[in-house]
Coordinates of C-alpha atoms in Angstrom, one line a residue:
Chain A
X59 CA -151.4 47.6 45.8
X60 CA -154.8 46.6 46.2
X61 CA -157.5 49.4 46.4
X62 CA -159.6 49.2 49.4
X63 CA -162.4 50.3 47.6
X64 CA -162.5 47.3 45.2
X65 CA -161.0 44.7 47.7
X66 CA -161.9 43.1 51.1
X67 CA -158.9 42.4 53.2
X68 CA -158.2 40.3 56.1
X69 CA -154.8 40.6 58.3
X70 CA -153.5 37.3 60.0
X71 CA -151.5 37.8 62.3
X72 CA -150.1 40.6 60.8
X73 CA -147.5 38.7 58.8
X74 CA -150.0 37.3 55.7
X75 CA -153.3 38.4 54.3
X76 CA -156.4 36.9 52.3
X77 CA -158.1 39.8 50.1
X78 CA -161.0 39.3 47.8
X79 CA -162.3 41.9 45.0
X80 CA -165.7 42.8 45.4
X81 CA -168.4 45.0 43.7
X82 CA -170.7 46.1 46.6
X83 CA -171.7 46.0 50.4
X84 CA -175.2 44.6 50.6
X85 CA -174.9 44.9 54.8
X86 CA -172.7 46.5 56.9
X87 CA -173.7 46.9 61.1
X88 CA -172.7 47.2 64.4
X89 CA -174.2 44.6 66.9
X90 CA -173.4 44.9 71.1
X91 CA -170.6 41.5 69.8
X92 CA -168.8 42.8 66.9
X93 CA -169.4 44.3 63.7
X94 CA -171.2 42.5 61.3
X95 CA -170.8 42.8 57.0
X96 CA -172.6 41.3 53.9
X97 CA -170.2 42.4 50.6
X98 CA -171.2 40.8 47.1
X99 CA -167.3 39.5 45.9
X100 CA -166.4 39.4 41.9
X101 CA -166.0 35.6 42.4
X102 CA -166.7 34.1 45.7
X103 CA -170.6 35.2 46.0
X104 CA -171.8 36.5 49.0
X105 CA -169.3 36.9 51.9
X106 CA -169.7 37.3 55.6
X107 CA -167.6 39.0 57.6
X108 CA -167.2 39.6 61.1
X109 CA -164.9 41.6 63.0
X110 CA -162.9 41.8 59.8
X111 CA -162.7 38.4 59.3
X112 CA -164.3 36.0 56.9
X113 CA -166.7 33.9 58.3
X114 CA -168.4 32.2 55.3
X115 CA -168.8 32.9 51.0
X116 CA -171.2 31.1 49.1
X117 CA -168.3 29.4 46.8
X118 CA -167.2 26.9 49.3
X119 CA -169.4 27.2 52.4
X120 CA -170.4 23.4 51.1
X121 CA -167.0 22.3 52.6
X122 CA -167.2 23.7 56.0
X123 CA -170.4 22.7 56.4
X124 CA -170.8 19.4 55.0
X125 CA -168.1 18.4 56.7
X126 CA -168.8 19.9 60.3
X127 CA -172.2 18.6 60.1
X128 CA -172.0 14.9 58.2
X129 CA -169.0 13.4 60.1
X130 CA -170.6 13.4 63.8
X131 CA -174.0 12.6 61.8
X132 CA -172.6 9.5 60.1
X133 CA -171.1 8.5 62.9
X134 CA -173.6 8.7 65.4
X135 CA -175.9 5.5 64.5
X136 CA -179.3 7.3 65.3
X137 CA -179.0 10.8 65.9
X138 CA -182.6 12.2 66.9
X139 CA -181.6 15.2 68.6
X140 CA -179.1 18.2 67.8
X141 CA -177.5 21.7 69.0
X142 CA -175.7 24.2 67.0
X143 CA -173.8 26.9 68.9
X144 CA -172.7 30.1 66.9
X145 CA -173.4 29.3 63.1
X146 CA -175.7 32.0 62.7
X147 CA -175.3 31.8 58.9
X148 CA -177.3 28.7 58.8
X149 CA -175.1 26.7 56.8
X150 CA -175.0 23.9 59.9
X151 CA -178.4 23.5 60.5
X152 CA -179.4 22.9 56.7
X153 CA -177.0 20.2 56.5
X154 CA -178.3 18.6 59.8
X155 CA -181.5 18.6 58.5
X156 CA -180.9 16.8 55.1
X157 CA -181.0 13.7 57.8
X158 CA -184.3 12.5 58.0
X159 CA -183.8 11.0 61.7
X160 CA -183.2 14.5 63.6
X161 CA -186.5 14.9 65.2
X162 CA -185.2 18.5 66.7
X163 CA -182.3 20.8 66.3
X164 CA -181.8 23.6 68.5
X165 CA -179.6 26.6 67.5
X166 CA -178.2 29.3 69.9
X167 CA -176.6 32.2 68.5
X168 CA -175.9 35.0 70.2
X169 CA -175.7 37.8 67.7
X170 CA -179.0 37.9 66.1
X171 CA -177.9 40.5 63.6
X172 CA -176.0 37.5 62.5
X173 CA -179.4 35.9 61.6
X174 CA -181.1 38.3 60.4
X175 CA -178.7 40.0 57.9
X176 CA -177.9 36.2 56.7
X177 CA -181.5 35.6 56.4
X178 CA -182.1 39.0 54.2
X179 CA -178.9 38.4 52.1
X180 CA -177.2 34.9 52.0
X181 CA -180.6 32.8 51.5
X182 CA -178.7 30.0 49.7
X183 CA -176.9 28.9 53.2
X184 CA -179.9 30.0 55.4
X185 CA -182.4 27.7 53.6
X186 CA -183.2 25.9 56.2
X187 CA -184.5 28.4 58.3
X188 CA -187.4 27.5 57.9
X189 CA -187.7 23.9 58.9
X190 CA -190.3 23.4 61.9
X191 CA -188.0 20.9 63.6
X192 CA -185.3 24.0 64.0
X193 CA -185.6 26.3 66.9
X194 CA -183.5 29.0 67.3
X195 CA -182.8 31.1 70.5
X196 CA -180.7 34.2 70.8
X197 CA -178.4 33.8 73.8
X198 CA -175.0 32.9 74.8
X199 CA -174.4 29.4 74.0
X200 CA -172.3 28.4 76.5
X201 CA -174.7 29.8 79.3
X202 CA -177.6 27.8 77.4
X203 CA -175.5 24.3 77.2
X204 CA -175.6 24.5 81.5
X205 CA -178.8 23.8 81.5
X206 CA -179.1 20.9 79.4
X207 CA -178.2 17.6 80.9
X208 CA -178.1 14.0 78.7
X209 CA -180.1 15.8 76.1
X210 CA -178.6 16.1 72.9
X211 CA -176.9 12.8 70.5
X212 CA -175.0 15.3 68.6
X213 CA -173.4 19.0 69.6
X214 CA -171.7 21.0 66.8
X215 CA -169.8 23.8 67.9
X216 CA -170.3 26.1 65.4
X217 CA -167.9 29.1 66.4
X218 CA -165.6 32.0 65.1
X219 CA -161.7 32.2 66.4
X220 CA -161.0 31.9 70.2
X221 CA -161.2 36.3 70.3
X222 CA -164.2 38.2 71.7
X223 CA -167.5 36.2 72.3
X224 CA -165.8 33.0 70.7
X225 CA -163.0 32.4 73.5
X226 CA -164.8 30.9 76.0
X227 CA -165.9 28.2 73.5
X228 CA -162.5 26.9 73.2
X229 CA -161.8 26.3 77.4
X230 CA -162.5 23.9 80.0
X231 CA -165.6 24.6 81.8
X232 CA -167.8 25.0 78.3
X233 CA -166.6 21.8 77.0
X234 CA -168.3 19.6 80.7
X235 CA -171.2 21.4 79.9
X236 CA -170.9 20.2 76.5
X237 CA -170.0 16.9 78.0
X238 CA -172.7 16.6 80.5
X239 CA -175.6 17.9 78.1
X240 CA -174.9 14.9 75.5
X241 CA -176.7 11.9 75.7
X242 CA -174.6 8.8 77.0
X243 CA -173.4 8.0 73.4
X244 CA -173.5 11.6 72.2
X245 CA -170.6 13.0 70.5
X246 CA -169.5 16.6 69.0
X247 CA -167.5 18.5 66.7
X248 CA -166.3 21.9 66.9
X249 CA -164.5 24.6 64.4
X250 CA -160.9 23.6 65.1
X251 CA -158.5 26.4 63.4
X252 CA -155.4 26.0 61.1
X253 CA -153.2 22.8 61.9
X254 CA -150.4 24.6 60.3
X255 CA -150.6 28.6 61.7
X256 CA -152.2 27.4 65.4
X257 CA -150.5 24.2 66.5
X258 CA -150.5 25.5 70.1
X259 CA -154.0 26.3 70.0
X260 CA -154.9 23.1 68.7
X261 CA -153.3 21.0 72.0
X262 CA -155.0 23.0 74.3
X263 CA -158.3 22.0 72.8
X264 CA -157.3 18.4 72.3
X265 CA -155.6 18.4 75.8
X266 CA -159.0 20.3 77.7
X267 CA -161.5 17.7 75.3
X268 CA -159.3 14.6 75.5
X269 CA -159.5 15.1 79.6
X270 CA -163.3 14.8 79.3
X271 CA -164.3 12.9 76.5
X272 CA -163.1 9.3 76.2
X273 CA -162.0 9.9 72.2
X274 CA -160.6 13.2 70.8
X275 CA -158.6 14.2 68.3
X276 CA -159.3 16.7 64.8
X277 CA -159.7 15.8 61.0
X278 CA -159.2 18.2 58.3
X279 CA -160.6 19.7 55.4
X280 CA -159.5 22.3 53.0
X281 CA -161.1 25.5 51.9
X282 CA -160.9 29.2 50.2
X283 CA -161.5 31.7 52.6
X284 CA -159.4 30.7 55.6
X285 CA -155.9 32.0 56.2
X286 CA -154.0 29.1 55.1
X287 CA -156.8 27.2 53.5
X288 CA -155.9 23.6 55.4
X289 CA -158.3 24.0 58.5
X290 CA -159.6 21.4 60.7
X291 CA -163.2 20.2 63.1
X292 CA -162.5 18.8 66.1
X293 CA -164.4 15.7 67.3
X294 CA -165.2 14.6 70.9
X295 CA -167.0 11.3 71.5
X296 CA -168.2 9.7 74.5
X297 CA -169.2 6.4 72.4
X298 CA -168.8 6.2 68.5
X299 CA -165.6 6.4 66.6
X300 CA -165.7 7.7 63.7
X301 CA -164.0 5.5 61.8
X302 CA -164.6 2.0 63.4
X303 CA -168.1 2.9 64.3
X304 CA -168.7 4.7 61.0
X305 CA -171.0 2.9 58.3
X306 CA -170.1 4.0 55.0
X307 CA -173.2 2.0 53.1
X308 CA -175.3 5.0 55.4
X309 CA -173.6 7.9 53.4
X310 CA -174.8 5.9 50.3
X311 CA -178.1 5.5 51.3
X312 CA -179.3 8.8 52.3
X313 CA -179.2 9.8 49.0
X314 CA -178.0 13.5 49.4
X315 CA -176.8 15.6 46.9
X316 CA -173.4 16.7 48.5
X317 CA -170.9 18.7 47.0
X318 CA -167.6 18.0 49.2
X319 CA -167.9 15.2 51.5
X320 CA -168.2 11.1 51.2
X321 CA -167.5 7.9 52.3
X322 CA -163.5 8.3 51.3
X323 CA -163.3 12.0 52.5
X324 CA -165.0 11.0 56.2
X325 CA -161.9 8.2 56.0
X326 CA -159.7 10.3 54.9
X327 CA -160.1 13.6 56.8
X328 CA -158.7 11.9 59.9
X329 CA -155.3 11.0 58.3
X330 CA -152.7 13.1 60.2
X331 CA -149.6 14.9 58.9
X332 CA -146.5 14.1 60.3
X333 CA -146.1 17.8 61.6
X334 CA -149.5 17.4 63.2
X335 CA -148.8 14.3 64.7
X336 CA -145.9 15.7 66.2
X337 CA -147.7 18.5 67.8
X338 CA -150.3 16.4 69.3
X339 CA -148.5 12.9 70.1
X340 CA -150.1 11.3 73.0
X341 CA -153.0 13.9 73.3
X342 CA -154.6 12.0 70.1
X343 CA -157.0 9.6 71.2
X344 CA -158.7 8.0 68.0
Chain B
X196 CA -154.5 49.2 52.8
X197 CA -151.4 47.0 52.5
X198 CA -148.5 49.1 52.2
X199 CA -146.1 47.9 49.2
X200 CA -143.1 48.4 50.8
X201 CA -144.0 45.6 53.7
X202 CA -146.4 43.6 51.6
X203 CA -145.9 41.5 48.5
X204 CA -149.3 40.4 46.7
X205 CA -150.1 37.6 44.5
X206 CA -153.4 38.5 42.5
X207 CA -154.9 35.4 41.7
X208 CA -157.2 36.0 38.2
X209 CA -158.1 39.6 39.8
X210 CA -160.7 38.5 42.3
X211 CA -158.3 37.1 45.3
X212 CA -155.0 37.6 46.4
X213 CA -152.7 36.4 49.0
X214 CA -150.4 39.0 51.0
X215 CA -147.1 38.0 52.8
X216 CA -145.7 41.2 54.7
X217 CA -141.4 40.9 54.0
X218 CA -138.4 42.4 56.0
X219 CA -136.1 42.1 52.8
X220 CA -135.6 41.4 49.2
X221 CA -132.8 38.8 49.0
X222 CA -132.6 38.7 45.4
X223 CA -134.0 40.1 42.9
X224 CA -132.9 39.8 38.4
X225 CA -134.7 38.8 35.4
X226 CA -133.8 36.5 32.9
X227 CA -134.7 35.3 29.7
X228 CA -137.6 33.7 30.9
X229 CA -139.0 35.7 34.1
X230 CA -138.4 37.8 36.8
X231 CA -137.1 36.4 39.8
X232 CA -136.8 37.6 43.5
X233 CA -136.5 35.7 46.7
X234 CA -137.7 37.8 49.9
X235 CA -136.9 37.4 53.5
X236 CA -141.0 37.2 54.9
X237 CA -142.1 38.2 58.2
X238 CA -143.1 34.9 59.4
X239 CA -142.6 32.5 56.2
X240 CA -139.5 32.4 56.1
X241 CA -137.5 33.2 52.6
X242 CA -139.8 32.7 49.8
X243 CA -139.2 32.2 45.8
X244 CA -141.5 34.2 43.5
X245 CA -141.0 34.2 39.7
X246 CA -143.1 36.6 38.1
X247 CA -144.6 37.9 41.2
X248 CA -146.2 34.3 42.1
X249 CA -144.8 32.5 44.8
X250 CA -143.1 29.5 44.4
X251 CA -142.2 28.0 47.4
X252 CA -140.9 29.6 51.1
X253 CA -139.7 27.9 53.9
X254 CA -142.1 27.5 56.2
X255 CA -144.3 25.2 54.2
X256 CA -142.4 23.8 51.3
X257 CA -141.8 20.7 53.1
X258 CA -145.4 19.7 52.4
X259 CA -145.2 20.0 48.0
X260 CA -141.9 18.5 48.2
X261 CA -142.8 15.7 50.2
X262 CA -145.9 15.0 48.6
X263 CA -144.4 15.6 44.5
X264 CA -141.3 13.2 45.2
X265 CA -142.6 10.8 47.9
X266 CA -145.7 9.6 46.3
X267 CA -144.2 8.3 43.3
X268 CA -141.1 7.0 45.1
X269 CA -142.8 4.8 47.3
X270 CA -145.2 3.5 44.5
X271 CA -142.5 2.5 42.2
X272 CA -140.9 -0.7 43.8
X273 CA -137.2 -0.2 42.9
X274 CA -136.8 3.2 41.7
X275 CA -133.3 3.6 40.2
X276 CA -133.9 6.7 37.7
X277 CA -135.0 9.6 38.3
X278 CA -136.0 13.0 36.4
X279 CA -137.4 16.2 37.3
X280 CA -138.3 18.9 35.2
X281 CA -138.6 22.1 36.7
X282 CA -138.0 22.0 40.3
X283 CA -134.9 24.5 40.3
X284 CA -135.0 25.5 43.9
X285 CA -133.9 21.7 44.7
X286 CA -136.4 20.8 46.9
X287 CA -138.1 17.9 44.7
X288 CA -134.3 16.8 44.2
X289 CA -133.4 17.1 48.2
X290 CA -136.2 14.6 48.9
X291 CA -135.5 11.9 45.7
X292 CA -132.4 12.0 47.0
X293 CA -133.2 10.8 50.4
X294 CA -134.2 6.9 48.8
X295 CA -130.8 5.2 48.0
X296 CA -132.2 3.1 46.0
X297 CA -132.0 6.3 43.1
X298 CA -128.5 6.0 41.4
X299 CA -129.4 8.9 39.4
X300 CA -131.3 12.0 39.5
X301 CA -131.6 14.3 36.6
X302 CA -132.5 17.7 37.0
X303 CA -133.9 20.0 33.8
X304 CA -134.4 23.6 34.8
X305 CA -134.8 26.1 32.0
X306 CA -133.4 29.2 33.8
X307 CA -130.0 29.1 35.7
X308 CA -131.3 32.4 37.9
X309 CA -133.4 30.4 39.7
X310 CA -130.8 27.6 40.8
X311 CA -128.5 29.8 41.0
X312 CA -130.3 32.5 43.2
X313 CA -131.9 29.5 45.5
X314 CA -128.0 28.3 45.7
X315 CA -127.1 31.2 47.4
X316 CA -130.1 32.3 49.4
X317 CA -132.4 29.1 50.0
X318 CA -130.2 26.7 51.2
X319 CA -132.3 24.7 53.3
X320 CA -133.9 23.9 49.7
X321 CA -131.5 23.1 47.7
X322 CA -129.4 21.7 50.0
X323 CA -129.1 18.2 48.2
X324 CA -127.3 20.4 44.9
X325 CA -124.0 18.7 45.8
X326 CA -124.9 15.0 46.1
X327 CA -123.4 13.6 43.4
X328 CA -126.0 11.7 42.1
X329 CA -128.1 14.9 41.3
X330 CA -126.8 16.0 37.5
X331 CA -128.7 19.5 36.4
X332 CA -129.2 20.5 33.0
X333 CA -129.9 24.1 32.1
X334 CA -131.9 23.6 28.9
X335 CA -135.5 23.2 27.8
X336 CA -137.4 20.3 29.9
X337 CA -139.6 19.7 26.8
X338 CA -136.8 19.1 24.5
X339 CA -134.9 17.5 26.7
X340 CA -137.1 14.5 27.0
X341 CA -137.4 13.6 23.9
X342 CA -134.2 12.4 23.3
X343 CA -134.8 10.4 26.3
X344 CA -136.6 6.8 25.4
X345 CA -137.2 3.9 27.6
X346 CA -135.0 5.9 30.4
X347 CA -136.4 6.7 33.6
X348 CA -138.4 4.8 36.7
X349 CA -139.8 7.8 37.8
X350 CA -140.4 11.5 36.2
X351 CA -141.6 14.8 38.0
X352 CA -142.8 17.9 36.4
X353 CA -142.1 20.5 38.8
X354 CA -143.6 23.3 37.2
X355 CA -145.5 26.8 37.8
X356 CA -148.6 27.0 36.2
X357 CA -148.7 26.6 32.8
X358 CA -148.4 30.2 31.2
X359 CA -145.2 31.6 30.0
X360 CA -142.3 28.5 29.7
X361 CA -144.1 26.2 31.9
X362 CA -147.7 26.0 29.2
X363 CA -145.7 23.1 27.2
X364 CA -145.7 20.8 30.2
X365 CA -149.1 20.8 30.4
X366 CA -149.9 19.4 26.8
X367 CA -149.8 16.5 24.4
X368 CA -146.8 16.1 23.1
X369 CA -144.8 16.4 26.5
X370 CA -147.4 13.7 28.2
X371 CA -146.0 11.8 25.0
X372 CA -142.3 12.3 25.1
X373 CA -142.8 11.6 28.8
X374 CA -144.5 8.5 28.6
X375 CA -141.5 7.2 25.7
X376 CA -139.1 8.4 28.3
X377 CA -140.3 6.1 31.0
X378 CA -139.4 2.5 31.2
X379 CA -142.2 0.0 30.8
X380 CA -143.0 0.2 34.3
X381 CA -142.4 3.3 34.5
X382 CA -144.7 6.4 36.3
X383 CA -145.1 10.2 36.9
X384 CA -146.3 12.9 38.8
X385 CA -146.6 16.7 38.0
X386 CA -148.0 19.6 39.7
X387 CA -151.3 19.7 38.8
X388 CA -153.1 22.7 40.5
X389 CA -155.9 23.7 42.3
X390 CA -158.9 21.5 42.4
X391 CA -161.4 24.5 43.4
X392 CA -159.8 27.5 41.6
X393 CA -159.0 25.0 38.0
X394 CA -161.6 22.6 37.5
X395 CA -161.4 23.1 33.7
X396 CA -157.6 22.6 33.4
X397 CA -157.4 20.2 35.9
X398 CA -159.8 18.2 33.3
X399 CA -157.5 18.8 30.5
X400 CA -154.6 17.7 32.1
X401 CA -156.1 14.3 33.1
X402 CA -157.7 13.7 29.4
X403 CA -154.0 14.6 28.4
X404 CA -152.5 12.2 30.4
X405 CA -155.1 9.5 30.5
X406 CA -154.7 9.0 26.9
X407 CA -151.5 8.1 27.0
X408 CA -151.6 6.2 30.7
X409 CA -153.3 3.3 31.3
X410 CA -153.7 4.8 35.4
X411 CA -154.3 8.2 36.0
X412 CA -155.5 11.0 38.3
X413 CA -154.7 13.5 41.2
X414 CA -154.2 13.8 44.6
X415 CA -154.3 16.8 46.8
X416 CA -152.4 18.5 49.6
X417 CA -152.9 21.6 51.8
X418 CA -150.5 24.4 51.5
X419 CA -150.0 28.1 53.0
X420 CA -148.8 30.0 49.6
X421 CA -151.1 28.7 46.5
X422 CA -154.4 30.8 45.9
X423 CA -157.3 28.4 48.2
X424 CA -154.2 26.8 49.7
X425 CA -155.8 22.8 48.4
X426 CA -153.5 22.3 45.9
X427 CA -153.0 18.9 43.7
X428 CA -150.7 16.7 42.1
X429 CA -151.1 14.5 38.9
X430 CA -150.1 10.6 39.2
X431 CA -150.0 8.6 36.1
X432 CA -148.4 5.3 35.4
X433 CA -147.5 2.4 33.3
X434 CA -148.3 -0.2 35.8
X435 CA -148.2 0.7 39.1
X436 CA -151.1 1.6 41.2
X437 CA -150.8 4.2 43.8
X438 CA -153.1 2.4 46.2
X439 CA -153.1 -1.2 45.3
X440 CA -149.0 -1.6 44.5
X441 CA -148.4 0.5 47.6
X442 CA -146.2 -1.0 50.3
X443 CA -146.9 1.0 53.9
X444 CA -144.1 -0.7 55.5
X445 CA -141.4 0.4 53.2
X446 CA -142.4 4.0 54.4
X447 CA -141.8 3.0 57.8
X448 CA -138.7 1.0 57.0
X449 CA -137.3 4.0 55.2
X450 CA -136.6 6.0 58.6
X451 CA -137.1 9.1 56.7
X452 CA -138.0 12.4 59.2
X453 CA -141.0 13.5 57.0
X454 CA -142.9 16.3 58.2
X455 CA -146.0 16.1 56.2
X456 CA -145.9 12.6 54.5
X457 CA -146.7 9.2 56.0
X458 CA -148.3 6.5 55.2
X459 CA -151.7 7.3 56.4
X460 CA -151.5 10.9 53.8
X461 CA -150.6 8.6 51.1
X462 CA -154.0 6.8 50.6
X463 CA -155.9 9.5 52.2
X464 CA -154.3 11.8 49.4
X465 CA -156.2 10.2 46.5
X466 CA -159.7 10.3 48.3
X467 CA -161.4 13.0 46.0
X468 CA -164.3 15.1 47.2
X469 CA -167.6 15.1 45.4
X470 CA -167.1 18.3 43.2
X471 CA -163.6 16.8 41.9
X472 CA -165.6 13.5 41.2
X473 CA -168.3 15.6 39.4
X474 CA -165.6 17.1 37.2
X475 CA -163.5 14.3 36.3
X476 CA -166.0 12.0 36.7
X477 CA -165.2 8.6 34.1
X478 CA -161.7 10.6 33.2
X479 CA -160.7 9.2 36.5
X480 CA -158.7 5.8 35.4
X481 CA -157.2 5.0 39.3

């Protein structure tokens, strides 16, 4: 039995859990959204965890974010201007700003304990913080996006599960705002659960983005910290594809140092199980 | 706190652990080599654990089985032979089984409890035991083999990670024995870990085997049950390349109902992300 005193544990579902073994909280708080904690884990680094669940650890952040952020930014042939809803952490605007071409990159978050505590404790994902061509407003995303119209070239929704302030991320309405405030060749991605423990989740939000956005569909990436650990982005494009349109001598180019993604991992991300193509059949529309 | 009465817990090298919450204990013994127990799970369906690390349940063993017999299957043009080592739940043997071309399939599984309890209470595993092509030995996959020379189209090492009976299939002298057993066109695959959690083995294993290969390397999967749940696979060969020699039609052509495998998963399974790269770096010979 592990010792709750010694080990972090997160319920899914109530059917499996994910703990980790760690030697001390560095934040704990209560903000008006949901509770908010910093723990230092034997092996993982620094954790944050929301509501009980595990939002990001300094082992594998890289994949999450590398991957939410590079594939719309690879794709995209020029993109000069970009919004991040939710990722308080930070982790999605430091990897949007490795590219040279964003002139300005907006980030709403709505919890600004979020920021702060990330700020204080989790520097190594917040490094960006910092960057004059990153603003950052405290407010409710999806009450920010309605009044932006053919703004932004890139949107990366940047969100917890579909519970508490995260659930209105995943429906209709929020995604024509999204629609309306991108450019006429913008495109997005979005945090897009587990293929394998929320298939039904996943249709709705291909069905409700594939009725506004001319291609939709998700591509995968794997990580530690996720119940599962196979997890996928979605993408929405009004323009690009991302694998037709996608110019792999770019990812060469810009020189960055990254730790998960590429040219092959881009390609392959978007190769579907069979279980997943099931699920989604006609819906998919890359 | 996870009650141990509705929870079993894998520790994985005391800093993480994976919980699946159970109804029932099927089975439980211990033979000369482990403990065994297969559990009825909450929402995972049965599941195998030998020394209290899972092996495989239900719900997602389709994925490792798919992925450890297909791969090789459908890289070897005219498969006839077939060995796996380990693999005593069946699953590896239900899928070899599904490509008439193999007129033979031997199966080498050191401890009888295993078949024997997966017999009984995993049928939906093992249920290719009675096709007469399959012939299970009950002896010691390592020595078995090397009475074996010039043998076998395709080999799989179906093993659990390599402490206790399994750490011989991990070395020298098996890669050896293993490559004598193989005809001259002969190739392999073996289970070959996690990528994140066992970068260090993960670069023994392919210095192992790409000594005695002239191709070699890994490919991943996603799965529910392993600690990080972005597991890998080993590929070597005599000749054939995974990619290169790869024909996508005889996938299609096969009519198989896979639920994780596919064409598309085939090639996108050997695109390696950067930190893999960084690891394995000119050890990679595919």
């Amino acid at each position: 039995m592990l010792n709750k005193k010694q080990w972090f544990t997160e319920i899914h579902q109530d059917s499996s859990a994910l703990s980790f073994k760690y030697k001390k909280t560095l934040f704990e708080g209560k903000s008006p959204f949901q509770t908010v904690k910093i723990i230092e884990t034997k092996s993982h680094g620094k954790m944050l965890i929301n509501e009980d669940i595990v939002m990001t650890c300094e082992r594998d952040e890289f994949i999450y974010h590398e991957m939410i952020a590079h594939v719309p930014l690879f794709t995209h042939p020029h993109p000069k201007k970009a919004l991040i809803i939710g990722g308080g952490d930070g982790g999605t605007a430091r990897e949007i700003l490795k590219h040279k071409k964003i002139k300005n990159c907006d980030l709403v978050e709505i919890d600004s304990m979020v920021v702060n505590a990330c700020k204080k404790h989790l520097k190594s994902i917040g490094s960006a913080f910092n960057d004059p061509r990153l603003k950052i407003y405290f407010e409710d995303g999806a009450a920010f996006i309605k009044n932006k119209k053919n703004h932004y070239d890139v949107i990366i929704v940047d969100s917890a599960d579909p519970i508490g302030p995260g659930k209105v991320l995943f429906e209709t309405p929020f995604y024509k705002n999204v629609f309306e405030a991108l450019k006429p060749d913008g495109l997005m991605t979005a945090q897009g659960e587990s293929p394998l423990y929320e298939q039904k989740l996943q249709k709705t939000l291909l069905k409700t983005a594939g009725k506004i956005f001319p291609l939709a569909g998700f591509y995968n990436y794997g990580n530690l910290t996720y119940p599962g650990g196979v997890w996928s982005f979605l993408f929405a494009s009004k323009k690009y594809h991302p694998i037709k349109d996608f110019k792999a001598g770019r990812v060469k180019n810009s020189a960055f140092s990254f730790r998960y993604y590429n040219k092959d991992i881009h390609q392959a991300a978007f190769s579907q199980p069979e279980f997943t193509k099931k699920n989604l059949g006609t819906l998919w529309k890359l």
